[in-house]
XYZ file of C-alpha atoms in Angstrom:
117
model
C 2.876 127.185 85.621
C 5.039 126.127 88.552
C 7.670 128.704 87.543
C 5.065 131.478 87.635
C 3.903 130.328 91.058
C 7.475 130.207 92.407
C 8.255 133.685 91.036
C 5.127 135.149 92.630
C 6.023 133.552 95.992
C 9.545 134.997 95.778
C 8.231 138.457 94.890
C 5.724 138.396 97.755
C 8.446 137.261 100.162
C 10.883 139.989 99.079
C 8.254 142.756 99.251
C 7.117 141.636 102.721
C 10.736 141.479 103.880
C 11.422 145.023 102.646
C 8.256 146.355 104.306
C 9.193 144.645 107.595
C 12.741 145.994 107.349
C 11.512 149.536 106.739
C 9.164 149.228 109.730
C 12.053 148.215 111.959
C 14.493 150.847 110.667
C 12.119 153.799 110.614
C 12.395 156.305 113.436
C 8.707 156.933 113.954
C 7.575 157.943 117.374
C 3.899 157.375 117.991
C 4.019 159.158 121.381
C 5.328 162.483 120.035
C 3.441 165.477 121.444
C 3.415 167.303 118.113
C 2.137 164.287 116.208
C -0.669 163.719 118.696
C -1.827 167.331 118.446
C -4.513 168.140 115.865
C -2.367 170.796 114.142
C 1.064 169.825 112.903
C 2.239 173.331 112.035
C 4.327 173.771 115.187
C 1.872 175.967 117.061
C -0.137 174.853 120.047
C -3.878 174.817 119.331
C -5.857 177.614 120.971
C -9.001 175.532 121.381
C -10.191 171.994 120.887
C -10.161 170.758 117.306
C -13.053 168.442 118.055
C -15.678 171.200 118.094
C -18.745 170.389 116.010
C -19.206 172.303 112.793
C -22.231 173.089 110.720
C -23.198 170.161 108.526
C -25.122 172.536 106.280
C -21.939 174.558 105.675
C -20.131 171.328 104.774
C -22.854 170.366 102.261
C -22.735 173.827 100.667
C -18.964 173.387 100.328
C -19.393 170.002 98.625
C -21.981 171.480 96.237
C -19.568 174.315 95.420
C -16.767 171.847 94.693
C -18.997 169.783 92.411
C -20.057 172.827 90.407
C -16.488 174.124 90.356
C -15.271 170.879 88.768
C -18.123 170.996 86.273
C -17.163 174.542 85.276
C -13.593 173.313 84.772
C -15.027 170.684 82.407
C -16.955 173.318 80.448
C -13.862 175.440 79.632
C -12.349 172.939 77.146
C -15.707 172.838 75.352
C -15.365 176.541 74.625
C -11.859 176.208 73.194
C -12.785 173.219 71.026
C -15.705 175.018 69.384
C -13.941 175.696 66.078
C -12.155 172.347 65.838
C -15.068 169.881 66.012
C -18.320 169.215 64.193
C -20.878 171.845 65.191
C -23.787 169.380 65.554
C -21.842 166.994 67.805
C -20.484 169.922 69.842
C -23.990 171.347 70.275
C -25.448 167.993 71.358
C -22.630 167.379 73.827
C -22.839 170.881 75.274
C -26.620 170.718 75.515
C -26.471 167.349 77.283
C -23.844 168.598 79.726
C -25.762 171.804 80.520
C -29.012 169.845 80.953
C -27.275 167.514 83.425
C -26.015 170.549 85.369
C -29.488 172.064 85.446
C -31.058 168.779 86.584
C -28.537 168.617 89.433
C -29.225 172.238 90.351
C -32.984 171.637 90.304
C -32.575 168.555 92.507
C -30.499 170.500 95.052
C -32.985 173.352 94.979
C -35.909 170.937 95.364
C -34.231 169.256 98.362
C -33.699 172.665 100.010
C -29.918 172.465 99.983
C -29.508 175.973 98.579
C -31.383 177.615 101.459
C -28.816 178.852 103.948
C -31.292 178.996 106.843
C -34.095 176.545 107.397
């Protein structure tokens, strides 16, 4: 038990020493003009990057990403149709589609799909 404790102390000491050494040897400049700018592509920004954006547009984007990932999960179900038991495949597909429709109904019921209020 004492050997395990000593080894863990040594490992923690060595990892902290390496992190401290890398912090000292790195050539990071926190006052660099390009690093402080909101765009790091080399161009000067034309306007302020802190302008407010539409929260509704952001929520529509998140909804799109969720449904896009769910569509990506449906594609393997199509290719596995001939390789698995038909009853299990049907139950799984039906459950997955029902969950998608429940989520769509909830978003529709909350008014998230209306672009203008």
